[in-house]
mmCIF file of C-alpha atoms in Angstrom:
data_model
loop_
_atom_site.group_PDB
_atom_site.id
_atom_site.type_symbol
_atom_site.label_atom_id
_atom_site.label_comp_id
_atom_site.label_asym_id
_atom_site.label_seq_id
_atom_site.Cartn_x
_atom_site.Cartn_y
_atom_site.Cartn_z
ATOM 1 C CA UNK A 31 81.332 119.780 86.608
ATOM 2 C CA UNK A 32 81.006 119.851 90.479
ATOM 3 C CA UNK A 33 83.559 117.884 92.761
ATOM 4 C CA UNK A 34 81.642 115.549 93.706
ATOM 5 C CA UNK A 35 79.978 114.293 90.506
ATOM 6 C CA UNK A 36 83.986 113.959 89.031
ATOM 7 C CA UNK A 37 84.553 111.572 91.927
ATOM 8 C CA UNK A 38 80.922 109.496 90.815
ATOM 9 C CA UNK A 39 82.321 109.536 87.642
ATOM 10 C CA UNK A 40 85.938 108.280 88.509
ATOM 11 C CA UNK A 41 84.302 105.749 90.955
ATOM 12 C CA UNK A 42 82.505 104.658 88.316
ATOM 13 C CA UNK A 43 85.511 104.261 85.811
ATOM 14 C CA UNK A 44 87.492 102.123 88.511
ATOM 15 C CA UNK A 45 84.210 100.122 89.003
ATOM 16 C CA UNK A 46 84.064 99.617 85.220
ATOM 17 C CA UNK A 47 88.346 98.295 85.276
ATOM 18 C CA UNK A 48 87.578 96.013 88.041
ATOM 19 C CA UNK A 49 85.027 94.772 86.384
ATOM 20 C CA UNK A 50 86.636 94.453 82.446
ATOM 21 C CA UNK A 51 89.989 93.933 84.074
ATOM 22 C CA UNK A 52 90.397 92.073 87.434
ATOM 23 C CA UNK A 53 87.312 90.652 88.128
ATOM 24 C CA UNK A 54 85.919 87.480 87.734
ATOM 25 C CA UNK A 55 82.190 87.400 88.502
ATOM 26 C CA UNK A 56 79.829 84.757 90.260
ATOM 27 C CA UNK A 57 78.916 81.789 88.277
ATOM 28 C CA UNK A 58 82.501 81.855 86.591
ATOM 29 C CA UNK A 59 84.756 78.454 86.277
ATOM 30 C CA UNK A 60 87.431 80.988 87.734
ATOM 31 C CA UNK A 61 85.869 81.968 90.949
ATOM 32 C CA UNK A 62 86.276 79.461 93.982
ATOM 33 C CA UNK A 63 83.646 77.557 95.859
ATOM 34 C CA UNK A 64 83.297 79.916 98.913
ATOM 35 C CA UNK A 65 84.122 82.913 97.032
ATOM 36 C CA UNK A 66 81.866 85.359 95.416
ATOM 37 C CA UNK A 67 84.553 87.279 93.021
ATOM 38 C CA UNK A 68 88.362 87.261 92.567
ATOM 39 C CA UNK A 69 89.844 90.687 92.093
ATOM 40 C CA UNK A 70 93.805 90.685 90.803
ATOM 41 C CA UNK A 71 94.192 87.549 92.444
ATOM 42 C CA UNK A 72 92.385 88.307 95.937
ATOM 43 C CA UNK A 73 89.158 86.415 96.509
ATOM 44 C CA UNK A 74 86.178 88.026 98.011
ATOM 45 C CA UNK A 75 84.223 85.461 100.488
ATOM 46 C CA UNK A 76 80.790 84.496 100.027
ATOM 47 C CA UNK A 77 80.355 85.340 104.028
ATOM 48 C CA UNK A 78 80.743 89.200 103.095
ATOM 49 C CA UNK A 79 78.085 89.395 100.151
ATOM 50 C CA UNK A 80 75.852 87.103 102.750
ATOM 51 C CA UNK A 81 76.928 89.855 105.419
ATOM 52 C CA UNK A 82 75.477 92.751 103.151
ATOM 53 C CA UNK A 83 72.131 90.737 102.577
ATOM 54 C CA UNK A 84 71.445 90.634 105.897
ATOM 55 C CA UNK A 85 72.245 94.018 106.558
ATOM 56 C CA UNK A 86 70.010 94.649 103.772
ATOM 57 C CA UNK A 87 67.535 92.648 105.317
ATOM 58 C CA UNK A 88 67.961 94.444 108.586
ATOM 59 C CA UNK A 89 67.683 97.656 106.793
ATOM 60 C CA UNK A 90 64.123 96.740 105.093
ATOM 61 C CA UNK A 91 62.959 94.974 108.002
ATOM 62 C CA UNK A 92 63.465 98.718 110.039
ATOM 63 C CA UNK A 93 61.684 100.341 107.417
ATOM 64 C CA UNK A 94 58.680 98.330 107.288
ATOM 65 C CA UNK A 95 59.337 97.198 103.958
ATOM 66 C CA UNK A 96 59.203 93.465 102.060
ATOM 67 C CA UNK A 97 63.027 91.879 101.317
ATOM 68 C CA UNK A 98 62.968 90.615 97.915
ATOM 69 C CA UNK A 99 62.752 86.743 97.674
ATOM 70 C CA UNK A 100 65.655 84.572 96.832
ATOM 71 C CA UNK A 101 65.366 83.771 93.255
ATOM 72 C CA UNK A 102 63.815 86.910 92.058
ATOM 73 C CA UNK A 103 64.974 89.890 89.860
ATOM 74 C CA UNK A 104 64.515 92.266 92.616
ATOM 75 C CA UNK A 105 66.863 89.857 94.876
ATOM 76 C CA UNK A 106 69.540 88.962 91.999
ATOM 77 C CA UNK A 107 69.968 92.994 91.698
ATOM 78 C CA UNK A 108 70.535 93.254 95.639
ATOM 79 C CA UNK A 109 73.304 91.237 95.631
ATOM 80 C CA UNK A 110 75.031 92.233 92.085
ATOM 81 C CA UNK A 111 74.797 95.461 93.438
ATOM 82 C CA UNK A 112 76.587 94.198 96.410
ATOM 83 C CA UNK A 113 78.876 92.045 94.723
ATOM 84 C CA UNK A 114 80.010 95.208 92.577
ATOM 85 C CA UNK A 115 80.407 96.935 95.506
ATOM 86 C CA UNK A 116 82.650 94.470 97.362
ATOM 87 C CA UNK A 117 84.677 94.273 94.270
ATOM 88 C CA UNK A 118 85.055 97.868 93.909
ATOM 89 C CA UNK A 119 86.487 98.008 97.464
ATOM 90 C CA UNK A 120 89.064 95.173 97.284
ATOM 91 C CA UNK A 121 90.230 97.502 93.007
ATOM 92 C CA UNK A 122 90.133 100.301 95.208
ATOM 93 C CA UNK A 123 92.495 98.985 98.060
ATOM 94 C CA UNK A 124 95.104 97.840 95.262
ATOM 95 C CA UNK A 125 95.060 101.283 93.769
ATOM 96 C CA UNK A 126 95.453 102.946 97.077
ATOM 97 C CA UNK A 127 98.303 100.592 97.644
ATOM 98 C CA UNK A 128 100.141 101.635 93.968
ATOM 99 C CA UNK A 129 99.665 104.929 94.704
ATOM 100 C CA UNK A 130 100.813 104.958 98.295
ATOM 101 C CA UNK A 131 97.598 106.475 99.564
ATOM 102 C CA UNK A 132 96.689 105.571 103.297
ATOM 103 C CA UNK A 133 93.001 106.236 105.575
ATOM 104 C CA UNK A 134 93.971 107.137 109.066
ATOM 105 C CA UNK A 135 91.684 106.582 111.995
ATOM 106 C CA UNK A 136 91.748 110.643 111.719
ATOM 107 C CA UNK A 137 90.656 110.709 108.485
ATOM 108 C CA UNK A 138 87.587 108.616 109.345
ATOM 109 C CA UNK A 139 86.889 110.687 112.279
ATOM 110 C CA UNK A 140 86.795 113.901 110.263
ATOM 111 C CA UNK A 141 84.591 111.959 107.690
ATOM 112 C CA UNK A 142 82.105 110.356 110.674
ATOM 113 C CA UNK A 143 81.824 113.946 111.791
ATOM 114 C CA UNK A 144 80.960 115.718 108.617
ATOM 115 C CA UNK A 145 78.676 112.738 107.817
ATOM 116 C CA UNK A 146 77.437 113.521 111.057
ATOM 117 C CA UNK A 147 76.942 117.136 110.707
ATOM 118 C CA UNK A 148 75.289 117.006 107.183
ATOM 119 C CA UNK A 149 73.163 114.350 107.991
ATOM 120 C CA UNK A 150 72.028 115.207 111.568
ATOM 121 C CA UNK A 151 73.045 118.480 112.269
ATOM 122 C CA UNK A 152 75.935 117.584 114.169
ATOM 123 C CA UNK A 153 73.629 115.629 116.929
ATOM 124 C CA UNK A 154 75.617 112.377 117.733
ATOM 125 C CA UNK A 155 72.758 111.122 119.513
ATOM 126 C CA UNK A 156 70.000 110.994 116.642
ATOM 127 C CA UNK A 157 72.927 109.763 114.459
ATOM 128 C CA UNK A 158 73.658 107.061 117.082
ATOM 129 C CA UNK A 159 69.832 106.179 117.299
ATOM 130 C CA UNK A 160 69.624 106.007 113.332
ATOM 131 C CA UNK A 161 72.283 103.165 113.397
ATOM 132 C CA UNK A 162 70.295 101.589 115.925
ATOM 133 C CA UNK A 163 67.483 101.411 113.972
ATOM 134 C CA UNK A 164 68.846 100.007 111.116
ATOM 135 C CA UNK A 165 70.554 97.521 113.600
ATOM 136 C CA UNK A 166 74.033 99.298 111.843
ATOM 137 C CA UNK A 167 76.863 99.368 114.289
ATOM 138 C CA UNK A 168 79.059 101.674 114.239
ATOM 139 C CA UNK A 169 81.997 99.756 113.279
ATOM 140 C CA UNK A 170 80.156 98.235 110.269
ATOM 141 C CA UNK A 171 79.158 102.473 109.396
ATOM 142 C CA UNK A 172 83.178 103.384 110.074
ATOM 143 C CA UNK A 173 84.429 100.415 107.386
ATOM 144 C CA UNK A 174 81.966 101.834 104.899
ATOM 145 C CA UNK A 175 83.047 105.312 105.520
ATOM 146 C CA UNK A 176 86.792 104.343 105.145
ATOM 147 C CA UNK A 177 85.921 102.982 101.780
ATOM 148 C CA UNK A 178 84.263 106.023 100.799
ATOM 149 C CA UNK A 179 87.927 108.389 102.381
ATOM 150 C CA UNK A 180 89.834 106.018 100.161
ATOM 151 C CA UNK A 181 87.438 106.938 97.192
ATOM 152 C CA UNK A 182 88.347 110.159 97.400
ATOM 153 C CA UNK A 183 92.121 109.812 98.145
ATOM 154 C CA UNK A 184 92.831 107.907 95.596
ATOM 155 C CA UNK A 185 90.639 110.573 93.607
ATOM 156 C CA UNK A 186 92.597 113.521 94.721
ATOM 157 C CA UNK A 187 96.008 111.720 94.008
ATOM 158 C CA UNK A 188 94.937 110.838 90.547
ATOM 159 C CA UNK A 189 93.498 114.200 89.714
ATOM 160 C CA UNK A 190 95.532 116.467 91.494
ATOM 161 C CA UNK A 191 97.851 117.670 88.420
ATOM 162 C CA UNK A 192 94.462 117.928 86.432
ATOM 163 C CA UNK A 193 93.587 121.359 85.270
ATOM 164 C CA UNK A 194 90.287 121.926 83.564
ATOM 165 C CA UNK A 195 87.530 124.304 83.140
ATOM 166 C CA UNK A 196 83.715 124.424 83.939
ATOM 167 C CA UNK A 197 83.369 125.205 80.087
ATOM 168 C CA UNK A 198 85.867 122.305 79.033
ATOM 169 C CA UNK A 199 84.436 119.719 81.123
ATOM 170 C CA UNK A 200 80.588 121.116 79.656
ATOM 171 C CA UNK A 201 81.918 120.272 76.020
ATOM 172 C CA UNK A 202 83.571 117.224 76.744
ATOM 173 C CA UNK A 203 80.379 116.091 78.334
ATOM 174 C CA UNK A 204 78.234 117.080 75.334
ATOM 175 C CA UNK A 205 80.614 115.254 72.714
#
């Protein structure tokens, strides 16, 4: 099992806690007007799901494509997809405070440039003018990113005493 799909699947897991364990969702008695989720105790504002639509919006918008209409299945998934992921940030923060694990400025730089390099082969400019065109700045791109360093922090700190085959994780997988 690659790297990278063990940190899906981990993502996934701590996705699944917040969810059956510190997360209260929209629509529930528990959540505050104004709020879209609470998470341990920490309340995630409606203004940053409504922040995510409209990136969303900018995002279709640059690709010549139709935003879902409030109301519809299409538009409920957007932001439950969003929601999940706002909730999965604020379970991931907590974690990274238990375990003590911290996202420099350097560590976002070195992630920024990779991203970078993979994505554009290393030419700043056409990655510049992609943000741009989604109407992305690059502030909004660097918070992402640090979410994503954290991911795999936290990842590496919990798996880092883990020892386990190719062939092991193969027949785990199959059971």
């Amino acid at each position: 099992m690659t790297r990278a799909r063990l940190s899906a699947l981990f993502t996934g897991a701590l996705l699944a806690t917040a969810f059956g364990l510190g997360a209260t969702g929209c629509g529930s008695g528990d959540v505050p007007a104004g709020a879209v989720a609470v998470v341990d105790g920490t309340e995630i504002p409606r203004s940053e799901l409504d922040a995510l639509v409209e990136r969303a919006k900018k995002s279709y918008k640059a690709s010549k494509q139709e935003f879902p209409k409030v109301g519809t299945p299409e538009y409920q998934a957007i932001q439950q997809e969003y929601v999940a992921a706002l909730v999965q940030k604020v379970q991931l923060e907590k974690e990274a405070e238990k375990l003590d694990v911290k996202v420099t400025e350097k560590d976002v730089d070195k992630a920024q440039k990779q991203f970078v390099k993979d994505q554009f082969g290393g030419d700043e400019k056409k990655f510049r003018a992609a943000l741009a065109k989604q109407d992305y700045s690059l502030e909004a791109f660097r918070k992402t990113l640090r979410v994503s360093v954290l991911s795999q922090k936290i990842y590496d700190a919990v798996t880092k005493d883990v020892k386990i085959t190719e062939a092991e994780a193969l027949a785990r997988q199959a059971v």
